[in-house]
Amino acid sequence: MSISRIELKAQLGLGKVSDITNVRKALGQRDWQNSQVVDADALEVTEYYRLVREQMMSPADALLQIAGKRTGTAAEAQNDDIDETAVDHSEHRDGQEETNGMVLAIRSITQEASLAMTDVADAASEQIVDTFCIALGANVVDKLQNRAAKVRANFGSITQSVRSTPLDLRGGSLPGKKQESKQITGLWG
């Protein structure tokens, strides 16, 4: 398996492909000019940048530490010509490298903060939704009980009025259908 220098540059957040090429040359990777990087070499380049960025090692110390970890496998056997001059070992750091490291750190912090805020929002939203549902239910029940009490009170006054008013049904006619008497006729009739 292999990866292109451009993909590796993007993974590491580097500004130029030549950063990969210089580190590969410094690590003594014989095919350091190839555009495809085998996995073992890509791991060494990734480890180099991890040591320089995260562990704040000097480039020379990072190169020596990586060389010291080589196990002599066939993939690493070709990488025995470490060239410390391929990478700048001066005390001043490359501004582009620092900028790229800073961009990666800011991106990482932003992503982690975003995930943390999502977790907080998720936890809070459950409680907010529960509180909303409980409050909505309680308010609806309260309004319905108030409405029921008012309806009962309104009908109570009508009931009281009906009870207190005498009804005279002598001249009245009750609504409804009047039945007419039918005369049954039969065969003789």
PDB file of N, CA and C in Angstrom, residues 115-164:
ATOM      1  N   LEU A 115     -17.985  19.691  19.279  1.00  0.00           N
ATOM      2  CA  LEU A 115     -18.540  18.427  19.764  1.00  0.00           C
ATOM      3  C   LEU A 115     -19.001  18.549  21.211  1.00  0.00           C
ATOM      4  N   ALA A 116     -18.221  19.245  22.032  1.00  0.00           N
ATOM      5  CA  ALA A 116     -18.606  19.428  23.431  1.00  0.00           C
ATOM      6  C   ALA A 116     -19.895  20.240  23.535  1.00  0.00           C
ATOM      7  N   MET A 117     -20.013  21.305  22.727  1.00  0.00           N
ATOM      8  CA  MET A 117     -21.235  22.116  22.760  1.00  0.00           C
ATOM      9  C   MET A 117     -22.429  21.300  22.282  1.00  0.00           C
ATOM     10  N   THR A 118     -22.214  20.418  21.318  1.00  0.00           N
ATOM     11  CA  THR A 118     -23.300  19.553  20.844  1.00  0.00           C
ATOM     12  C   THR A 118     -23.752  18.622  21.956  1.00  0.00           C
ATOM     13  N   ASP A 119     -22.790  18.074  22.705  1.00  0.00           N
ATOM     14  CA  ASP A 119     -23.145  17.204  23.833  1.00  0.00           C
ATOM     15  C   ASP A 119     -23.943  17.962  24.887  1.00  0.00           C
ATOM     16  N   VAL A 120     -23.496  19.176  25.207  1.00  0.00           N
ATOM     17  CA  VAL A 120     -24.201  19.996  26.198  1.00  0.00           C
ATOM     18  C   VAL A 120     -25.605  20.334  25.701  1.00  0.00           C
ATOM     19  N   ALA A 121     -25.709  20.716  24.432  1.00  0.00           N
ATOM     20  CA  ALA A 121     -27.018  21.067  23.870  1.00  0.00           C
ATOM     21  C   ALA A 121     -27.950  19.857  23.878  1.00  0.00           C
ATOM     22  N   ASP A 122     -27.409  18.684  23.581  1.00  0.00           N
ATOM     23  CA  ASP A 122     -28.227  17.477  23.585  1.00  0.00           C
ATOM     24  C   ASP A 122     -28.757  17.193  24.988  1.00  0.00           C
ATOM     25  N   ALA A 123     -27.872  17.287  25.976  1.00  0.00           N
ATOM     26  CA  ALA A 123     -28.297  17.041  27.357  1.00  0.00           C
ATOM     27  C   ALA A 123     -29.317  18.089  27.811  1.00  0.00           C
ATOM     28  N   ALA A 124     -29.076  19.344  27.474  1.00  0.00           N
ATOM     29  CA  ALA A 124     -29.992  20.410  27.885  1.00  0.00           C
ATOM     30  C   ALA A 124     -31.310  20.322  27.133  1.00  0.00           C
ATOM     31  N   SER A 125     -31.265  19.941  25.868  1.00  0.00           N
ATOM     32  CA  SER A 125     -32.503  19.908  25.078  1.00  0.00           C
ATOM     33  C   SER A 125     -33.473  18.867  25.610  1.00  0.00           C
ATOM     34  N   GLU A 126     -32.963  17.737  26.093  1.00  0.00           N
ATOM     35  CA  GLU A 126     -33.855  16.731  26.670  1.00  0.00           C
ATOM     36  C   GLU A 126     -34.616  17.308  27.850  1.00  0.00           C
ATOM     37  N   GLN A 127     -33.914  18.017  28.721  1.00  0.00           N
ATOM     38  CA  GLN A 127     -34.568  18.606  29.880  1.00  0.00           C
ATOM     39  C   GLN A 127     -35.515  19.724  29.469  1.00  0.00           C
ATOM     40  N   ILE A 128     -35.117  20.505  28.460  1.00  0.00           N
ATOM     41  CA  ILE A 128     -35.973  21.599  28.004  1.00  0.00           C
ATOM     42  C   ILE A 128     -37.256  21.042  27.404  1.00  0.00           C
ATOM     43  N   VAL A 129     -37.148  20.002  26.588  1.00  0.00           N
ATOM     44  CA  VAL A 129     -38.336  19.402  25.978  1.00  0.00           C
ATOM     45  C   VAL A 129     -39.231  18.794  27.053  1.00  0.00           C
ATOM     46  N   ASP A 130     -38.623  18.093  28.018  1.00  0.00           N
ATOM     47  CA  ASP A 130     -39.419  17.526  29.114  1.00  0.00           C
ATOM     48  C   ASP A 130     -40.134  18.625  29.891  1.00  0.00           C
ATOM     49  N   THR A 131     -39.422  19.689  30.207  1.00  0.00           N
ATOM     50  CA  THR A 131     -40.020  20.802  30.947  1.00  0.00           C
ATOM     51  C   THR A 131     -41.140  21.442  30.150  1.00  0.00           C
ATOM     52  N   PHE A 132     -40.932  21.623  28.844  1.00  0.00           N
ATOM     53  CA  PHE A 132     -41.959  22.210  27.990  1.00  0.00           C
ATOM     54  C   PHE A 132     -43.213  21.341  27.974  1.00  0.00           C
ATOM     55  N   CYS A 133     -43.027  20.019  27.802  1.00  0.00           N
ATOM     56  CA  CYS A 133     -44.183  19.123  27.768  1.00  0.00           C
ATOM     57  C   CYS A 133     -44.936  19.119  29.088  1.00  0.00           C
ATOM     58  N   ILE A 134     -44.222  19.097  30.191  1.00  0.00           N
ATOM     59  CA  ILE A 134     -44.862  19.110  31.506  1.00  0.00           C
ATOM     60  C   ILE A 134     -45.617  20.420  31.711  1.00  0.00           C
ATOM     61  N   ALA A 135     -44.964  21.539  31.377  1.00  0.00           N
ATOM     62  CA  ALA A 135     -45.611  22.846  31.548  1.00  0.00           C
ATOM     63  C   ALA A 135     -46.820  22.969  30.629  1.00  0.00           C
ATOM     64  N   LEU A 136     -46.696  22.510  29.397  1.00  0.00           N
ATOM     65  CA  LEU A 136     -47.817  22.568  28.461  1.00  0.00           C
ATOM     66  C   LEU A 136     -48.980  21.738  28.980  1.00  0.00           C
ATOM     67  N   GLY A 137     -48.696  20.524  29.412  1.00  0.00           N
ATOM     68  CA  GLY A 137     -49.749  19.659  29.947  1.00  0.00           C
ATOM     69  C   GLY A 137     -50.415  20.262  31.172  1.00  0.00           C
ATOM     70  N   ALA A 138     -49.606  20.796  32.077  1.00  0.00           N
ATOM     71  CA  ALA A 138     -50.160  21.391  33.296  1.00  0.00           C
ATOM     72  C   ALA A 138     -51.022  22.607  32.972  1.00  0.00           C
ATOM     73  N   ASN A 139     -50.573  23.434  32.036  1.00  0.00           N
ATOM     74  CA  ASN A 139     -51.350  24.625  31.673  1.00  0.00           C
ATOM     75  C   ASN A 139     -52.655  24.249  30.969  1.00  0.00           C
ATOM     76  N   VAL A 140     -52.606  23.252  30.088  1.00  0.00           N
ATOM     77  CA  VAL A 140     -53.820  22.819  29.392  1.00  0.00           C
ATOM     78  C   VAL A 140     -54.822  22.259  30.389  1.00  0.00           C
ATOM     79  N   VAL A 141     -54.366  21.428  31.305  1.00  0.00           N
ATOM     80  CA  VAL A 141     -55.253  20.857  32.323  1.00  0.00           C
ATOM     81  C   VAL A 141     -55.852  21.966  33.178  1.00  0.00           C
ATOM     82  N   ASP A 142     -55.046  22.935  33.585  1.00  0.00           N
ATOM     83  CA  ASP A 142     -55.539  24.043  34.407  1.00  0.00           C
ATOM     84  C   ASP A 142     -56.597  24.851  33.656  1.00  0.00           C
ATOM     85  N   LYS A 143     -56.328  25.151  32.379  1.00  0.00           N
ATOM     86  CA  LYS A 143     -57.296  25.924  31.581  1.00  0.00           C
ATOM     87  C   LYS A 143     -58.597  25.145  31.412  1.00  0.00           C
ATOM     88  N   LEU A 144     -58.500  23.832  31.164  1.00  0.00           N
ATOM     89  CA  LEU A 144     -59.704  23.022  31.008  1.00  0.00           C
ATOM     90  C   LEU A 144     -60.507  22.951  32.305  1.00  0.00           C
ATOM     91  N   GLN A 145     -59.825  22.849  33.425  1.00  0.00           N
ATOM     92  CA  GLN A 145     -60.524  22.825  34.707  1.00  0.00           C
ATOM     93  C   GLN A 145     -61.210  24.161  34.977  1.00  0.00           C
ATOM     94  N   ASN A 146     -60.525  25.263  34.660  1.00  0.00           N
ATOM     95  CA  ASN A 146     -61.152  26.586  34.821  1.00  0.00           C
ATOM     96  C   ASN A 146     -62.369  26.723  33.920  1.00  0.00           C
ATOM     97  N   ARG A 147     -62.252  26.270  32.666  1.00  0.00           N
ATOM     98  CA  ARG A 147     -63.368  26.350  31.720  1.00  0.00           C
ATOM     99  C   ARG A 147     -64.535  25.498  32.205  1.00  0.00           C
ATOM    100  N   ALA A 148     -64.238  24.295  32.713  1.00  0.00           N
ATOM    101  CA  ALA A 148     -65.287  23.410  33.227  1.00  0.00           C
ATOM    102  C   ALA A 148     -66.006  24.055  34.410  1.00  0.00           C
ATOM    103  N   ALA A 149     -65.248  24.702  35.293  1.00  0.00           N
ATOM    104  CA  ALA A 149     -65.863  25.373  36.451  1.00  0.00           C
ATOM    105  C   ALA A 149     -66.757  26.517  35.993  1.00  0.00           C
ATOM    106  N   LYS A 150     -66.318  27.273  34.977  1.00  0.00           N
ATOM    107  CA  LYS A 150     -67.133  28.383  34.466  1.00  0.00           C
ATOM    108  C   LYS A 150     -68.400  27.867  33.793  1.00  0.00           C
ATOM    109  N   VAL A 151     -68.272  26.795  33.012  1.00  0.00           N
ATOM    110  CA  VAL A 151     -69.447  26.218  32.345  1.00  0.00           C
ATOM    111  C   VAL A 151     -70.444  25.733  33.386  1.00  0.00           C
ATOM    112  N   ARG A 152     -69.945  25.066  34.381  1.00  0.00           N
ATOM    113  CA  ARG A 152     -70.823  24.551  35.445  1.00  0.00           C
ATOM    114  C   ARG A 152     -71.505  25.712  36.155  1.00  0.00           C
ATOM    115  N   ALA A 153     -70.753  26.770  36.416  1.00  0.00           N
ATOM    116  CA  ALA A 153     -71.340  27.935  37.079  1.00  0.00           C
ATOM    117  C   ALA A 153     -72.392  28.587  36.197  1.00  0.00           C
ATOM    118  N   ASN A 154     -72.138  28.698  34.896  1.00  0.00           N
ATOM    119  CA  ASN A 154     -73.115  29.297  33.976  1.00  0.00           C
ATOM    120  C   ASN A 154     -74.387  28.463  33.908  1.00  0.00           C
ATOM    121  N   PHE A 155     -74.259  27.173  33.805  1.00  0.00           N
ATOM    122  CA  PHE A 155     -75.441  26.323  33.783  1.00  0.00           C
ATOM    123  C   PHE A 155     -76.130  26.310  35.141  1.00  0.00           C
ATOM    124  N   GLY A 156     -75.357  26.511  36.196  1.00  0.00           N
ATOM    125  CA  GLY A 156     -75.960  26.584  37.533  1.00  0.00           C
ATOM    126  C   GLY A 156     -76.928  27.746  37.641  1.00  0.00           C
ATOM    127  N   SER A 157     -76.556  28.904  37.089  1.00  0.00           N
ATOM    128  CA  SER A 157     -77.463  30.053  37.152  1.00  0.00           C
ATOM    129  C   SER A 157     -78.691  29.818  36.278  1.00  0.00           C
ATOM    130  N   ILE A 158     -78.550  29.134  35.161  1.00  0.00           N
ATOM    131  CA  ILE A 158     -79.703  28.814  34.306  1.00  0.00           C
ATOM    132  C   ILE A 158     -80.604  27.822  35.024  1.00  0.00           C
ATOM    133  N   THR A 159     -80.009  26.840  35.647  1.00  0.00           N
ATOM    134  CA  THR A 159     -80.786  25.854  36.406  1.00  0.00           C
ATOM    135  C   THR A 159     -81.560  26.541  37.529  1.00  0.00           C
ATOM    136  N   GLN A 160     -80.908  27.432  38.224  1.00  0.00           N
ATOM    137  CA  GLN A 160     -81.554  28.170  39.329  1.00  0.00           C
ATOM    138  C   GLN A 160     -82.701  29.020  38.783  1.00  0.00           C
ATOM    139  N   SER A 161     -82.508  29.651  37.639  1.00  0.00           N
ATOM    140  CA  SER A 161     -83.549  30.483  37.035  1.00  0.00           C
ATOM    141  C   SER A 161     -84.752  29.636  36.624  1.00  0.00           C
ATOM    142  N   VAL A 162     -84.514  28.467  36.059  1.00  0.00           N
ATOM    143  CA  VAL A 162     -85.606  27.580  35.664  1.00  0.00           C
ATOM    144  C   VAL A 162     -86.378  27.110  36.882  1.00  0.00           C
ATOM    145  N   ARG A 163     -85.679  26.790  37.930  1.00  0.00           N
ATOM    146  CA  ARG A 163     -86.337  26.323  39.146  1.00  0.00           C
ATOM    147  C   ARG A 163     -87.197  27.415  39.796  1.00  0.00           C
ATOM    148  N   SER A 164     -86.741  28.634  39.686  1.00  0.00           N
ATOM    149  CA  SER A 164     -87.477  29.712  40.360  1.00  0.00           C
ATOM    150  C   SER A 164     -88.606  30.292  39.512  1.00  0.00           C
TER     151      SER A 164
END
